[in-house]
């Protein structure tokens, strides 16, 4: 050009292929909405992003095929939310053959798999942290509200709603929330653990059964996520119990509806799973990988893992979080 600049203003085209385990999952749906929004902001920075999102409806076979299809269509970067987190081998092999980096997200492959090739990354959270935080806010509440122990036997009769068997978050949240409660001097009596697949309707069914079995004896419900906690809330609403007969209920994710339930006193707390921050990081990584930039590997754990920070939400800070979707990312880029 006349001024010596050879740069043309043609947007760089990036094709990002996203594979999801199940788009009906509420948390995941919100994460994807945020990711789409991040991709639109990249367009303002001169990239032309073409995004394909495919839903595996919970089948790893289906997802393997979908990834093949996106590779066949020439995608540059893959973002993969595994259906079966222990079985990424087909996807990794296919991506490696075509030299396409993969950003796994939300459903964490085992370390051995992630280390198979240098262009594999993970964006998510440190699952243990959410369990510890949930145990802490629950213990704090219980230790300062003697009425939680409705039958005054010095023990807290509790029910635990578990997400999916084998999911890193379900495993760690169950283990660490309970350990943390005990560590903080809460004496627990386990009534029942129920798997409800992260799902509100399933949790409501499970809780209905437990309510008919235990009546008002349930004093605490610990749930691996908010959707299931909201299922418990729904079960108590329909059972028509007076509020003083409800147990205290704790979730994880910080979904808007759960925050409203906390505000209304139907739930006592949640742990924010920062989908805004995760979406930002995924978009940022996608561009950096596309540009072939040397990664700021020091900022990633073991050069591969990005974990966003969980945040505690309870009665003490609920107003900061309620209706503040776009500001929830306190750890920004
Ligand atoms: C979320 C759950 C979600 C699951 C899906 C977890 O991190 O807390 O709400 O269902 O991811 O993989
Ligand atoms: Ca009790």
XYZ file of C-alpha atoms and ligand atoms in Angstrom:
346
model
C 0.000 0.000 0.000
C 0.899 3.661 -0.344
C 1.909 4.073 3.249
C 4.075 1.010 3.273
C 1.534 -1.163 5.019
C 1.139 -4.514 3.316
C -1.628 -5.653 5.658
C -5.025 -6.303 4.164
C -8.166 -6.000 6.239
C -9.604 -9.329 5.174
C -11.022 -11.090 8.217
C -9.310 -14.324 9.092
C -11.655 -17.240 8.816
C -11.758 -19.666 11.706
C -13.973 -22.697 11.719
C -14.643 -23.923 15.250
C -16.387 -27.258 15.701
C -18.096 -27.790 19.046
C -19.197 -31.248 20.192
C -21.563 -31.423 23.186
C -22.591 -34.379 25.266
C -26.202 -33.229 25.678
C -27.585 -29.795 24.969
C -30.598 -30.316 27.216
C -28.231 -29.886 30.174
C -29.043 -26.446 31.590
C -25.558 -25.517 32.730
C -24.069 -26.579 29.434
C -26.706 -24.642 27.510
C -25.681 -21.496 29.362
C -22.005 -22.174 28.801
C -22.670 -22.485 25.066
C -24.708 -19.269 24.967
C -21.752 -17.506 26.526
C -19.361 -19.130 24.090
C -21.435 -17.962 21.121
C -21.372 -14.464 22.545
C -17.590 -14.603 22.945
C -17.259 -15.703 19.325
C -19.299 -12.703 18.228
C -16.942 -10.390 20.090
C -14.034 -12.023 18.255
C -15.705 -11.009 15.024
C -15.288 -7.419 16.107
C -11.571 -8.121 16.445
C -11.327 -9.043 12.769
C -12.023 -12.753 12.777
C -14.699 -14.385 10.723
C -15.865 -17.222 12.971
C -17.896 -20.059 11.685
C -19.302 -22.149 14.469
C -20.879 -25.585 14.274
C -22.391 -27.049 17.433
C -23.309 -30.714 17.463
C -25.243 -32.587 20.132
C -24.331 -36.200 20.886
C -27.488 -36.902 22.921
C -25.261 -38.675 25.428
C -23.713 -41.192 23.034
C -19.941 -41.375 22.563
C -20.371 -43.243 19.285
C -22.534 -40.441 17.933
C -20.019 -37.888 19.120
C -17.108 -39.717 17.462
C -19.011 -39.545 14.159
C -19.896 -35.901 14.625
C -16.277 -35.002 15.226
C -15.268 -36.913 12.081
C -17.856 -34.940 10.171
C -16.587 -31.579 11.421
C -13.019 -32.589 10.612
C -14.202 -33.599 7.146
C -15.761 -30.165 6.766
C -12.395 -28.568 7.430
C -12.641 -27.329 10.988
C -9.577 -25.587 12.441
C -10.216 -26.053 16.152
C -12.332 -28.559 18.052
C -14.058 -27.911 21.374
C -15.177 -31.187 22.887
C -17.531 -31.849 25.789
C -17.160 -35.617 25.956
C -20.169 -37.884 26.262
C -17.974 -40.460 27.990
C -15.055 -38.706 29.631
C -13.079 -41.932 29.839
C -13.292 -42.623 26.121
C -11.783 -39.806 24.024
C -9.383 -42.011 22.066
C -11.189 -42.027 18.691
C -11.527 -38.268 18.768
C -7.916 -37.710 19.734
C -6.635 -40.015 16.997
C -8.762 -38.330 14.341
C -7.762 -34.829 15.414
C -4.096 -35.696 15.592
C -4.145 -37.141 12.063
C -5.359 -33.777 10.804
C -3.326 -31.706 13.244
C -6.404 -30.074 14.780
C -6.036 -28.930 18.393
C -8.738 -29.925 20.866
C -10.036 -27.878 23.757
C -11.919 -30.301 25.973
C -14.339 -28.593 28.323
C -16.613 -29.286 31.300
C -16.166 -33.061 31.129
C -12.558 -33.729 31.974
C -10.606 -36.488 30.256
C -8.302 -38.459 32.508
C -4.800 -37.028 32.632
C -3.236 -39.932 30.785
C -5.449 -39.189 27.782
C -4.880 -35.446 27.869
C -1.125 -36.008 27.829
C -1.285 -38.231 24.737
C -0.571 -35.331 22.408
C 0.656 -31.768 22.968
C -2.317 -30.061 21.325
C -4.891 -31.213 23.855
C -6.217 -28.790 26.467
C -8.898 -28.645 29.117
C -11.096 -25.784 30.312
C -13.215 -26.335 33.409
C -12.988 -26.118 37.166
C -11.234 -27.795 40.009
C -14.045 -30.097 41.087
C -12.693 -30.564 44.593
C -12.928 -26.834 45.250
C -16.693 -26.808 44.675
C -17.242 -29.667 47.112
C -15.162 -27.980 49.798
C -16.921 -24.646 49.315
C -20.359 -26.245 49.402
C -19.443 -28.074 52.613
C -18.189 -24.808 54.098
C -21.280 -22.723 53.399
C -23.532 -25.539 54.594
C -21.522 -25.993 57.818
C -21.534 -22.266 58.448
C -25.292 -22.152 58.055
C -25.960 -25.207 60.181
C -23.595 -24.114 62.949
C -25.337 -20.768 63.220
C -28.946 -22.003 62.862
C -29.778 -24.549 65.555
C -33.285 -24.949 64.100
C -31.832 -26.963 61.198
C -31.632 -29.896 63.614
C -35.403 -30.197 63.677
C -35.607 -33.235 65.967
C -32.882 -31.909 68.283
C -30.881 -35.136 68.340
C -27.587 -33.357 67.735
C -27.229 -34.934 64.297
C -28.125 -33.663 60.864
C -30.138 -36.225 58.898
C -29.186 -35.672 55.269
C -29.825 -36.688 51.714
C -27.319 -36.296 48.908
C -28.359 -35.856 45.269
C -25.610 -37.055 42.959
C -24.984 -36.099 39.342
C -23.876 -38.638 36.829
C -21.914 -41.732 37.888
C -18.282 -41.356 36.830
C -18.373 -37.579 36.227
C -15.364 -35.859 37.835
C -17.567 -33.144 39.348
C -20.106 -35.538 40.850
C -17.406 -37.707 42.418
C -15.475 -34.845 44.005
C -18.486 -32.795 45.061
C -20.004 -35.753 46.889
C -16.773 -36.676 48.595
C -15.560 -33.225 49.603
C -18.861 -31.648 50.605
C -19.460 -34.397 53.150
C -15.844 -34.449 54.385
C -15.902 -30.691 54.806
C -19.149 -30.737 56.790
C -17.637 -33.288 59.159
C -14.397 -31.363 59.417
C -16.439 -28.348 60.468
C -18.026 -30.198 63.372
C -21.347 -31.094 61.797
C -22.428 -34.548 62.945
C -24.131 -36.200 60.030
C -26.532 -39.053 59.683
C -26.867 -40.275 56.131
C -30.414 -41.131 55.085
C -29.881 -41.669 51.382
C -27.669 -40.993 48.344
C -29.577 -40.772 45.069
C -28.230 -40.516 41.528
C -30.363 -38.091 39.522
C -28.183 -37.471 36.473
C -27.832 -33.675 36.959
C -31.532 -33.479 36.126
C -34.323 -31.544 37.813
C -37.190 -33.888 37.008
C -35.290 -36.959 38.134
C -34.291 -35.257 41.376
C -37.883 -34.254 42.029
C -38.969 -37.889 41.620
C -36.240 -39.140 43.918
C -37.132 -36.524 46.538
C -40.828 -37.368 46.355
C -39.991 -40.929 47.220
C -37.717 -39.874 50.066
C -40.326 -37.485 51.427
C -42.900 -40.240 51.524
C -40.367 -42.503 53.228
C -38.877 -40.048 55.749
C -41.481 -37.310 56.052
C -40.125 -34.351 58.022
C -37.012 -36.202 59.182
C -34.863 -34.850 56.341
C -32.906 -31.861 57.643
C -30.361 -31.236 54.888
C -30.214 -31.801 51.135
C -26.790 -31.535 49.534
C -27.011 -31.525 45.749
C -24.186 -31.893 43.219
C -25.796 -29.161 41.100
C -28.553 -26.539 41.155
C -30.871 -28.275 38.704
C -31.223 -31.185 41.132
C -31.480 -28.831 44.126
C -34.344 -27.099 42.315
C -35.959 -30.497 41.820
C -35.853 -30.927 45.612
C -37.349 -27.448 46.066
C -40.145 -28.380 43.681
C -40.842 -31.599 45.588
C -41.207 -29.663 48.860
C -43.401 -27.036 47.262
C -45.741 -29.710 45.986
C -45.679 -31.679 49.234
C -47.191 -28.581 50.800
C -44.909 -28.550 53.841
C -44.750 -25.427 55.992
C -41.359 -23.755 55.563
C -40.138 -24.722 59.039
C -40.568 -28.371 58.036
C -38.345 -28.043 54.965
C -34.731 -29.149 55.092
C -31.995 -26.679 54.163
C -30.943 -27.167 50.532
C -27.568 -26.430 48.914
C -26.646 -26.604 45.220
C -23.796 -25.811 42.841
C -23.602 -23.768 39.585
C -25.221 -20.466 40.560
C -28.062 -20.719 38.054
C -30.346 -17.694 38.090
C -33.310 -19.738 39.320
C -31.267 -21.153 42.181
C -30.163 -17.669 43.177
C -33.810 -16.635 43.221
C -34.564 -19.639 45.437
C -31.782 -18.547 47.802
C -33.250 -15.053 47.890
C -36.684 -16.532 48.632
C -35.301 -18.727 51.428
C -36.131 -21.972 49.614
C -32.441 -22.767 49.163
C -29.655 -21.636 51.470
C -26.730 -21.447 49.082
C -24.994 -22.350 45.844
C -21.480 -22.304 44.427
C -21.038 -20.304 41.251
C -19.595 -22.351 38.407
C -18.244 -19.521 36.269
C -19.485 -20.283 32.755
C -18.739 -16.727 31.584
C -15.083 -17.132 32.450
C -14.909 -20.640 30.968
C -16.459 -19.457 27.698
C -14.026 -16.547 27.510
C -11.060 -18.796 28.039
C -12.258 -21.249 25.387
C -12.633 -18.478 22.812
C -9.270 -16.988 23.724
C -7.545 -20.357 23.469
C -9.243 -21.123 20.160
C -7.808 -17.969 18.590
C -4.354 -18.461 20.078
C -4.225 -22.037 18.877
C -5.420 -20.968 15.448
C -2.713 -18.327 15.270
C -0.221 -20.955 16.341
C 0.910 -18.626 19.096
C 3.188 -19.979 21.706
C 0.979 -20.576 24.640
C 1.537 -18.754 27.875
C 1.901 -22.233 29.215
C 2.838 -21.027 32.685
C -0.693 -19.697 33.112
C -2.068 -23.174 32.510
C -1.708 -25.949 35.033
C 0.779 -28.461 33.620
C 0.631 -26.375 30.448
C -2.759 -27.903 29.610
C -5.432 -27.120 32.188
C -7.381 -23.913 32.748
C -9.542 -23.920 35.881
C -11.849 -21.034 36.673
C -12.476 -20.222 40.311
C -15.701 -21.215 41.979
C -17.418 -18.627 44.184
C -19.616 -19.069 47.239
C -23.111 -17.601 47.131
C -25.391 -17.581 50.159
C -27.685 -15.260 52.084
C -24.766 -12.973 52.938
C -23.893 -11.973 49.352
C -26.876 -13.025 47.252
C -27.676 -9.502 46.060
C -24.252 -9.205 44.429
C -25.011 -12.203 42.247
C -28.741 -12.050 41.605
C -29.573 -10.536 38.207
C -25.911 -9.896 37.552
C -25.232 -12.548 34.870
C -22.801 -10.463 32.863
C -20.701 -9.492 35.850
C -20.280 -12.936 37.385
C -16.868 -13.386 35.912
C -14.665 -11.903 38.632
C -11.562 -13.562 37.308
C -11.706 -12.129 33.725
C -9.128 -12.292 30.947
C -22.324 -28.841 36.174
C -23.599 -29.599 35.992
C -23.659 -30.138 34.587
C -22.430 -30.976 34.261
C -22.432 -31.449 32.833
C -21.160 -29.734 35.821
O -19.972 -29.012 35.940
O -22.209 -28.401 37.488
O -24.715 -28.768 36.217
O -24.822 -30.925 34.439
O -21.276 -30.202 34.502
O -21.253 -32.086 32.469
Ca -31.421 -34.109 63.620
